[in-house]
């Protein structure tokens, strides 16, 4: 009798086709809309602060509430994904952030808005983990790194959408008020409810074949693999094939398993990579409008923000190309180091810093574009790197813990920069540049590019 086959080996026999593209498009759309929702607060916060008479501290709490929710949402979503299914968790998390974002349009003050932003963050954090794991488990090994980097590239689309929406609705050129008596900033959050339309769309898909097999549901896993093969126009008859499944006697997965001797190094390195990437990215980009405005170079803030968002697309695509050719570890480490360089050049070029070799418009523009290009490329390659570090039974939990650790840094980054910005943007942004560089060095020295888990 033939030996049982791992799900990953069966997936390698199915040509890539419409099923993988549809899953990428659906999960990518959910991620793009989540990115838009994360960034909208940076544009609406000044208006909300003025409308409700908020103190600087209160405004800071409101601005970081969604990031606080993401700290919890990633590990919660990860654990739910391993326990109750990748697909159901994805639908739940998208619904949580869509409904909470939409209700923010009705917020009457600081407390209701902060609560709703926190709930939105929980949904977004869970969505980040769920989309990554669900897509990764529909891919053969050769496609996984590239497709997961493409998934993160949808962040750039969401960033562009956020800038354009804010530009249209919140600048002096915006149409004046509106529909149903809503202030324009409320319309931005109303748009944030649109992901609810994705929930029934996801219902057309089946759950991950890896998850089904890992939970002992061999027949369901086989049927899902056959459906994928039919959808790609190359039907396979797997009726005589036995799959590797997890039996009831196997050890239960849980958070504590992530620090077992076989996984501790992977868990720590991956979590610290997420920490450094989030520290640098959110620290820089939350303060980016202020830094660009202080520079007073030719052009307006929105033009530079849009340019920085557009350059993210080739940043992601270049990372996807390199992940396929040199591996996720080297791509991630290199892009993190270059993110640090770009951030430092941008900060040093700002007027008043007095660092002559890097002063002026062109170093400013180069540093801005390099920081944006390489930091999002780092996120894309990190998205490809993370699932390969954990076995199927812990893939969602491990990814969620690593991302949740990073979300803590997403809160700390803006606080660190904000506490130092009074002394100048170079001092404020330098620790973020160092955070990028240290994370890159850590990945190079201690990270692994092994992928023995993803085929299981």
Coordinates of C-alpha atoms in Angstrom, one line a residue:
X1 CA 0.0 0.0 0.0
X2 CA 1.3 3.4 -0.9
X3 CA 2.5 5.7 1.8
X4 CA 0.2 8.6 2.8
X5 CA 0.9 11.8 0.9
X6 CA 1.3 15.3 2.6
X7 CA -1.2 17.8 1.4
X8 CA 1.6 20.0 0.2
X9 CA 2.9 17.3 -2.1
X10 CA -0.6 16.9 -3.7
X11 CA -0.7 20.7 -4.2
X12 CA 2.5 20.6 -6.2
X13 CA 0.8 18.2 -8.7
X14 CA -1.9 20.8 -9.3
X15 CA -1.0 23.4 -11.9
X16 CA -1.4 27.0 -10.6
X17 CA -4.5 28.6 -12.0
X18 CA -7.8 30.5 -11.4
X19 CA -8.3 29.1 -7.9
X20 CA -5.1 30.6 -6.6
X21 CA -5.7 33.9 -8.5
X22 CA -9.2 34.1 -7.0
X23 CA -8.0 33.5 -3.5
X24 CA -5.2 36.0 -3.9
X25 CA -7.7 38.6 -5.3
X26 CA -10.2 38.0 -2.5
X27 CA -7.7 38.0 0.4
X28 CA -5.8 40.9 -1.2
X29 CA -8.9 43.0 -1.4
X30 CA -9.6 42.4 2.3
X31 CA -6.1 43.4 3.1
X32 CA -6.2 46.5 0.9
X33 CA -9.4 47.7 2.6
X34 CA -7.8 47.0 6.0
X35 CA -4.8 49.1 5.1
X36 CA -7.0 51.9 4.0
X37 CA -8.8 51.8 7.3
X38 CA -5.6 51.8 9.3
X39 CA -4.3 54.9 7.5
X40 CA -7.5 56.9 7.5
X41 CA -7.1 57.9 11.1
X42 CA -3.9 59.8 10.4
X43 CA -6.0 62.1 8.1
X44 CA -9.1 62.4 10.2
X45 CA -7.5 62.8 13.6
X46 CA -6.9 66.6 13.3
X47 CA -10.5 67.2 12.4
X48 CA -11.8 64.9 15.2
X49 CA -9.5 66.6 17.7
X50 CA -10.8 70.0 16.8
X51 CA -14.5 68.9 16.6
X52 CA -14.4 67.3 20.1
X53 CA -11.9 69.6 21.7
X54 CA -9.4 66.7 22.5
X55 CA -6.2 67.2 24.4
X56 CA -3.0 66.0 22.8
X57 CA -3.0 62.9 25.1
X58 CA -6.6 62.1 24.2
X59 CA -5.9 62.5 20.5
X60 CA -2.9 60.2 20.9
X61 CA -5.0 57.5 22.6
X62 CA -7.6 57.7 19.8
X63 CA -5.0 57.6 17.1
X64 CA -3.3 54.5 18.5
X65 CA -6.5 52.7 19.5
X66 CA -6.7 50.6 16.3
X67 CA -3.0 49.6 16.7
X68 CA -3.8 48.5 20.2
X69 CA -6.6 46.4 18.9
X70 CA -4.3 44.8 16.3
X71 CA -1.9 43.7 19.1
X72 CA -4.7 41.5 20.4
X73 CA -6.3 40.7 17.1
X74 CA -3.3 39.0 15.5
X75 CA -2.8 36.3 18.2
X76 CA -6.6 35.9 18.7
X77 CA -7.2 35.4 15.0
X78 CA -4.2 33.1 14.8
X79 CA -5.5 30.8 17.6
X80 CA -9.0 30.8 16.2
X81 CA -7.7 29.9 12.8
X82 CA -5.8 26.8 14.2
X83 CA -8.8 25.8 16.3
X84 CA -11.9 26.6 14.3
X85 CA -10.8 26.9 10.7
X86 CA -8.9 29.3 8.5
X87 CA -12.0 30.3 6.4
X88 CA -14.4 30.9 9.3
X89 CA -11.9 33.0 11.1
X90 CA -11.2 35.1 8.0
X91 CA -14.9 35.8 7.6
X92 CA -15.3 36.6 11.2
X93 CA -12.4 39.0 11.4
X94 CA -13.3 40.8 8.2
X95 CA -16.8 41.3 9.5
X96 CA -15.5 42.6 12.8
X97 CA -13.4 45.3 11.3
X98 CA -15.9 46.2 8.6
X99 CA -18.8 46.7 11.1
X100 CA -16.6 48.5 13.6
X101 CA -15.2 50.8 11.0
X102 CA -18.6 51.7 9.6
X103 CA -20.0 52.4 13.1
X104 CA -17.1 54.8 13.7
X105 CA -18.9 57.2 11.3
X106 CA -21.6 57.5 14.0
X107 CA -19.2 58.1 16.9
X108 CA -20.3 60.9 19.2
X109 CA -17.0 61.6 21.0
X110 CA -13.7 60.3 22.3
X111 CA -15.0 57.2 24.2
X112 CA -17.2 55.7 21.5
X113 CA -14.7 56.5 18.8
X114 CA -11.8 54.9 20.8
X115 CA -13.8 51.8 21.5
X116 CA -14.8 51.4 17.9
X117 CA -11.3 52.0 16.7
X118 CA -10.0 49.4 19.1
X119 CA -12.5 46.8 17.8
X120 CA -11.6 47.7 14.3
X121 CA -8.0 47.0 15.1
X122 CA -8.9 43.6 16.5
X123 CA -10.6 42.7 13.2
X124 CA -7.7 44.0 11.2
X125 CA -5.1 42.2 13.2
X126 CA -7.0 39.0 12.9
X127 CA -7.5 39.6 9.1
X128 CA -3.8 40.1 8.6
X129 CA -3.0 36.6 10.1
X130 CA -6.0 34.9 8.5
X131 CA -5.4 36.2 4.9
X132 CA -1.7 35.1 5.1
X133 CA -2.3 31.6 6.4
X134 CA -5.4 30.9 4.2
X135 CA -3.6 32.0 1.0
X136 CA -0.4 30.2 1.9
X137 CA -2.2 26.9 2.3
X138 CA -3.6 27.0 -1.2
X139 CA -0.2 27.3 -2.8
X140 CA 2.6 24.9 -3.8
X141 CA 6.0 25.5 -2.4
X142 CA 7.4 27.1 -5.5
X143 CA 4.6 29.7 -5.6
X144 CA 4.3 30.5 -1.9
X145 CA 6.8 33.3 -1.4
X146 CA 5.9 35.2 -4.5
X147 CA 2.1 35.0 -3.9
X148 CA 2.4 36.0 -0.3
X149 CA 4.5 39.1 -1.2
X150 CA 1.8 39.9 -3.8
X151 CA -0.8 39.7 -1.0
X152 CA 1.1 42.3 1.0
X153 CA 1.3 44.5 -2.1
X154 CA -2.4 45.1 -1.7
X155 CA -1.4 47.3 1.2
X156 CA 0.0 49.8 -1.3
X157 CA -3.4 49.9 -3.1
X158 CA -5.1 50.6 0.2
X159 CA -2.5 53.3 1.0
X160 CA -3.2 55.0 -2.3
X161 CA -7.0 54.8 -1.8
X162 CA -6.6 56.3 1.7
X163 CA -4.6 59.3 0.4
X164 CA -6.9 59.9 -2.5
X165 CA -10.1 59.7 -0.3
X166 CA -8.6 62.0 2.2
X167 CA -7.4 64.4 -0.5
X168 CA -10.9 64.5 -2.0
X169 CA -12.9 64.8 1.2
X170 CA -10.7 66.7 3.6
X171 CA -8.8 69.4 1.7
X172 CA -10.1 72.9 1.0
X173 CA -11.1 71.6 -2.5
X174 CA -13.4 69.0 -1.0
X175 CA -17.1 69.2 -1.8
X176 CA -18.9 70.7 1.2
X177 CA -21.2 68.9 3.2
X178 CA -22.9 66.4 2.4
X179 CA -25.1 63.6 2.4
X180 CA -27.5 63.2 5.3
X181 CA -25.7 65.9 7.3
X182 CA -22.6 63.8 7.8
X183 CA -19.3 65.7 8.1
X184 CA -16.8 64.7 5.5
X185 CA -14.6 62.8 7.9
X186 CA -17.5 60.5 8.8
X187 CA -17.9 59.6 5.2
X188 CA -14.4 58.2 5.2
X189 CA -15.3 55.8 7.9
X190 CA -18.5 54.9 6.2
X191 CA -16.5 53.7 3.2
X192 CA -14.6 51.6 5.7
X193 CA -17.7 49.4 6.1
X194 CA -17.5 48.1 2.5
X195 CA -15.4 45.0 3.3
X196 CA -18.6 43.4 4.8
X197 CA -19.4 42.6 1.1
X198 CA -16.5 40.2 1.1
X199 CA -17.9 37.9 3.8
X200 CA -20.4 36.1 1.6
X201 CA -17.8 36.1 -1.2
X202 CA -15.4 34.1 1.0
X203 CA -18.3 31.6 1.5
X204 CA -17.8 30.5 -2.1
X205 CA -14.4 29.1 -1.1
X206 CA -13.7 25.9 0.9
X207 CA -11.4 25.8 3.9
X208 CA -7.6 25.2 3.7
X209 CA -6.8 21.5 2.7
X210 CA -3.9 21.7 5.1
X211 CA -6.2 22.7 8.0
X212 CA -8.7 19.9 7.1
X213 CA -6.0 17.2 7.0
X214 CA -4.4 18.5 10.2
X215 CA -7.8 18.1 12.0
X216 CA -8.2 14.5 10.8
X217 CA -10.8 15.3 8.1
X218 CA -9.2 13.4 5.3
X219 CA -12.3 13.1 3.1
X220 CA -12.9 16.8 3.3
X221 CA -9.3 17.6 2.6
X222 CA -9.3 15.3 -0.4
X223 CA -12.5 16.9 -1.8
X224 CA -11.0 20.3 -1.4
X225 CA -7.9 19.3 -3.3
X226 CA -10.0 17.8 -6.1
X227 CA -12.1 21.0 -6.2
X228 CA -8.9 23.1 -6.6
X229 CA -7.7 20.8 -9.4
X230 CA -11.0 21.1 -11.2
X231 CA -11.1 24.9 -10.8
X232 CA -7.6 25.0 -12.4
X233 CA -8.7 22.9 -15.3
X234 CA -6.6 19.9 -14.5
X235 CA -8.9 17.5 -12.5
X236 CA -7.3 14.9 -10.3
X237 CA -8.9 11.7 -9.1
X238 CA -7.7 11.4 -5.5
X239 CA -10.1 8.7 -4.4
X240 CA -7.3 6.1 -4.1
X241 CA -4.9 8.5 -2.4
X242 CA -4.3 8.5 1.3
X243 CA -3.4 11.8 2.9
X244 CA -1.2 12.5 5.9
X245 CA -3.6 13.5 8.7
X246 CA -3.3 14.4 12.3
X247 CA -4.9 11.9 14.6
X248 CA -6.8 12.4 17.9
X249 CA -3.8 11.1 19.8
X250 CA -1.5 13.8 18.5
X251 CA -0.4 16.6 20.9
X252 CA -2.7 19.6 20.9
X253 CA -1.2 22.8 19.5
X254 CA -1.0 25.8 21.7
X255 CA 0.9 29.0 22.5
X256 CA 3.4 27.2 24.7
X257 CA 4.4 24.9 21.9
X258 CA 5.9 28.0 20.1
X259 CA 8.7 28.1 22.7
X260 CA 9.5 24.3 22.5
X261 CA 13.1 23.5 21.7
X262 CA 12.4 22.9 18.0
X263 CA 10.5 26.2 17.5
X264 CA 11.8 28.7 20.1
X265 CA 14.5 30.2 17.8
X266 CA 12.1 30.6 14.9
X267 CA 9.4 32.1 17.1
X268 CA 11.8 34.7 18.7
X269 CA 13.5 35.7 15.5
X270 CA 10.3 36.0 13.5
X271 CA 8.6 38.0 16.3
X272 CA 11.6 40.4 16.6
X273 CA 11.6 40.8 12.8
X274 CA 8.0 41.9 13.0
X275 CA 8.8 44.1 15.9
X276 CA 11.6 46.0 14.1
X277 CA 9.7 46.3 10.9
X278 CA 6.6 47.7 12.6
X279 CA 8.6 50.0 14.9
X280 CA 10.2 51.7 11.9
X281 CA 7.3 51.7 9.5
X282 CA 4.6 53.1 11.8
X283 CA 7.0 55.4 13.6
X284 CA 8.0 56.9 10.3
X285 CA 4.7 57.0 8.5
X286 CA 2.5 58.3 11.3
X287 CA 4.9 61.3 11.5
X288 CA 5.5 61.5 7.8
X289 CA 2.8 64.2 7.1
X290 CA 4.3 66.4 9.8
X291 CA 7.9 65.8 8.6
X292 CA 7.0 66.6 4.9
X293 CA 5.1 69.7 6.0
X294 CA 8.1 70.9 8.1
X295 CA 10.4 70.5 5.1
X296 CA 8.4 73.1 3.1
X297 CA 9.9 71.9 -0.2
X298 CA 8.0 72.7 -3.4
X299 CA 4.7 70.8 -3.7
X300 CA 2.1 69.9 -1.1
X301 CA 2.0 67.2 1.6
X302 CA -0.6 65.1 -0.3
X303 CA 1.5 65.0 -3.4
X304 CA 4.5 63.6 -1.6
X305 CA 2.3 61.1 0.4
X306 CA 0.8 59.9 -2.9
X307 CA 4.2 59.5 -4.5
X308 CA 5.4 57.6 -1.5
X309 CA 2.4 55.3 -1.7
X310 CA 2.8 54.7 -5.5
X311 CA 6.5 53.8 -5.1
X312 CA 5.4 51.0 -2.7
X313 CA 4.0 49.0 -5.6
X314 CA 7.4 48.4 -7.3
X315 CA 8.8 47.9 -3.7
X316 CA 6.5 44.9 -3.3
X317 CA 7.0 43.6 -6.8
X318 CA 10.8 43.7 -6.5
X319 CA 10.6 41.9 -3.2
X320 CA 8.4 39.2 -4.8
X321 CA 10.9 38.7 -7.6
X322 CA 13.8 38.4 -5.1
X323 CA 12.0 36.1 -2.7
X324 CA 11.7 33.6 -5.6
X325 CA 15.3 33.9 -6.6
X326 CA 17.4 34.4 -3.4
X327 CA 14.9 33.4 -0.7
X328 CA 12.7 35.2 1.8
X329 CA 15.4 35.4 4.5
X330 CA 18.0 37.3 2.3
X331 CA 15.3 39.5 0.8
X332 CA 13.9 40.4 4.2
X333 CA 17.3 41.1 5.8
X334 CA 18.4 43.2 2.9
X335 CA 15.3 45.3 2.6
X336 CA 15.3 46.0 6.3
X337 CA 18.8 47.2 6.2
X338 CA 18.1 49.4 3.2
X339 CA 14.9 50.7 5.0
X340 CA 17.2 52.0 7.8
X341 CA 19.5 53.7 5.3
X342 CA 16.5 55.4 3.5
X343 CA 15.0 56.6 6.7
X344 CA 18.2 58.1 7.9
X345 CA 18.9 59.9 4.6
X346 CA 15.3 61.3 4.6
X347 CA 15.7 62.6 8.2
X348 CA 19.1 64.0 7.7
X349 CA 18.0 65.9 4.6
X350 CA 15.2 67.8 6.3
X351 CA 15.8 71.6 6.6
X352 CA 17.4 72.7 9.9
X353 CA 19.2 69.4 10.6
X354 CA 22.5 70.9 9.5
X355 CA 24.0 67.7 8.1
X356 CA 25.4 69.3 4.9
X357 CA 26.3 66.2 2.8
X358 CA 22.7 65.0 2.8
X359 CA 20.8 68.3 2.9
X360 CA 18.6 69.6 0.2
X361 CA 15.6 68.5 -2.0
X362 CA 17.1 65.5 -3.8
X363 CA 18.4 63.7 -0.7
X364 CA 15.1 64.4 0.9
X365 CA 13.2 62.9 -2.0
X366 CA 15.5 60.0 -2.4
X367 CA 15.3 59.1 1.3
X368 CA 11.5 59.4 1.3
X369 CA 11.1 57.1 -1.7
X370 CA 13.8 54.6 -0.5
X371 CA 12.2 54.4 3.0
X372 CA 8.8 53.7 1.5
X373 CA 10.1 51.3 -1.2
X374 CA 12.2 49.1 1.0
X375 CA 10.0 49.2 4.1
X376 CA 7.0 47.8 2.3
X377 CA 9.2 45.3 0.5
X378 CA 10.4 44.2 3.9
X379 CA 6.8 43.7 5.0
X380 CA 6.1 41.7 1.8
X381 CA 9.0 39.4 2.3
X382 CA 8.2 39.1 6.0
X383 CA 4.7 38.0 4.9
X384 CA 6.3 35.3 2.8
X385 CA 8.9 34.3 5.5
X386 CA 6.6 33.9 8.5
X387 CA 4.3 30.9 7.5
X388 CA 7.4 28.8 6.6
X389 CA 8.6 29.0 10.2
X390 CA 5.8 27.0 11.7
X391 CA 4.1 23.6 11.2
X392 CA 0.5 23.4 10.0
X393 CA -0.9 22.8 13.5
X394 CA 0.8 26.0 14.7
X395 CA 1.0 28.0 11.5
X396 CA -1.9 30.4 12.3
X397 CA -1.0 30.7 16.0
X398 CA 2.7 31.3 15.4
X399 CA 2.0 33.8 12.7
X400 CA -0.5 35.6 14.9
X401 CA 1.9 35.8 17.9
X402 CA 4.7 37.1 15.7
X403 CA 2.4 39.8 14.1
X404 CA 0.9 40.7 17.4
X405 CA 4.4 41.3 18.8
X406 CA 5.0 43.6 15.8
X407 CA 1.8 45.5 16.5
X408 CA 3.2 46.4 20.0
X409 CA 6.1 48.1 18.2
X410 CA 3.5 49.8 15.9
X411 CA 2.3 51.6 18.9
X412 CA 5.7 52.3 20.4
X413 CA 7.2 53.7 17.1
X414 CA 5.0 56.8 16.9
X415 CA 5.4 57.4 20.7
X416 CA 9.2 57.2 20.4
X417 CA 9.3 59.6 17.5
X418 CA 6.7 61.9 19.1
X419 CA 8.7 62.2 22.3
X420 CA 11.8 63.2 20.4
X421 CA 10.3 65.3 17.6
X422 CA 10.6 68.5 19.7
X423 CA 14.4 68.1 19.4
X424 CA 14.3 67.7 15.6
X425 CA 13.2 65.1 13.1
X426 CA 16.7 63.6 12.8
X427 CA 16.7 62.7 16.5
X428 CA 13.1 61.5 16.2
X429 CA 13.6 59.3 13.2
X430 CA 17.1 58.0 13.9
X431 CA 15.9 55.3 16.4
X432 CA 13.5 54.0 13.8
X433 CA 16.3 53.8 11.3
X434 CA 18.3 51.8 13.8
X435 CA 15.3 49.6 14.5
X436 CA 15.0 48.7 10.8
X437 CA 18.7 47.9 10.6
X438 CA 18.9 45.8 13.7
X439 CA 15.9 43.7 12.6
X440 CA 17.7 43.1 9.3
X441 CA 20.9 42.1 11.0
X442 CA 19.0 39.7 13.3
X443 CA 17.4 38.0 10.3
X444 CA 20.7 37.6 8.5
X445 CA 22.5 36.1 11.5
X446 CA 19.8 34.1 13.3
X447 CA 17.0 33.6 10.8
X448 CA 16.3 30.4 8.8
X449 CA 15.2 30.0 5.3
X450 CA 14.1 26.4 5.8
X451 CA 10.7 25.5 4.5
X452 CA 10.2 21.9 5.7
X453 CA 7.0 22.9 7.5
X454 CA 5.1 24.4 4.5
X455 CA 4.8 21.1 2.6
X456 CA 3.3 19.2 5.6

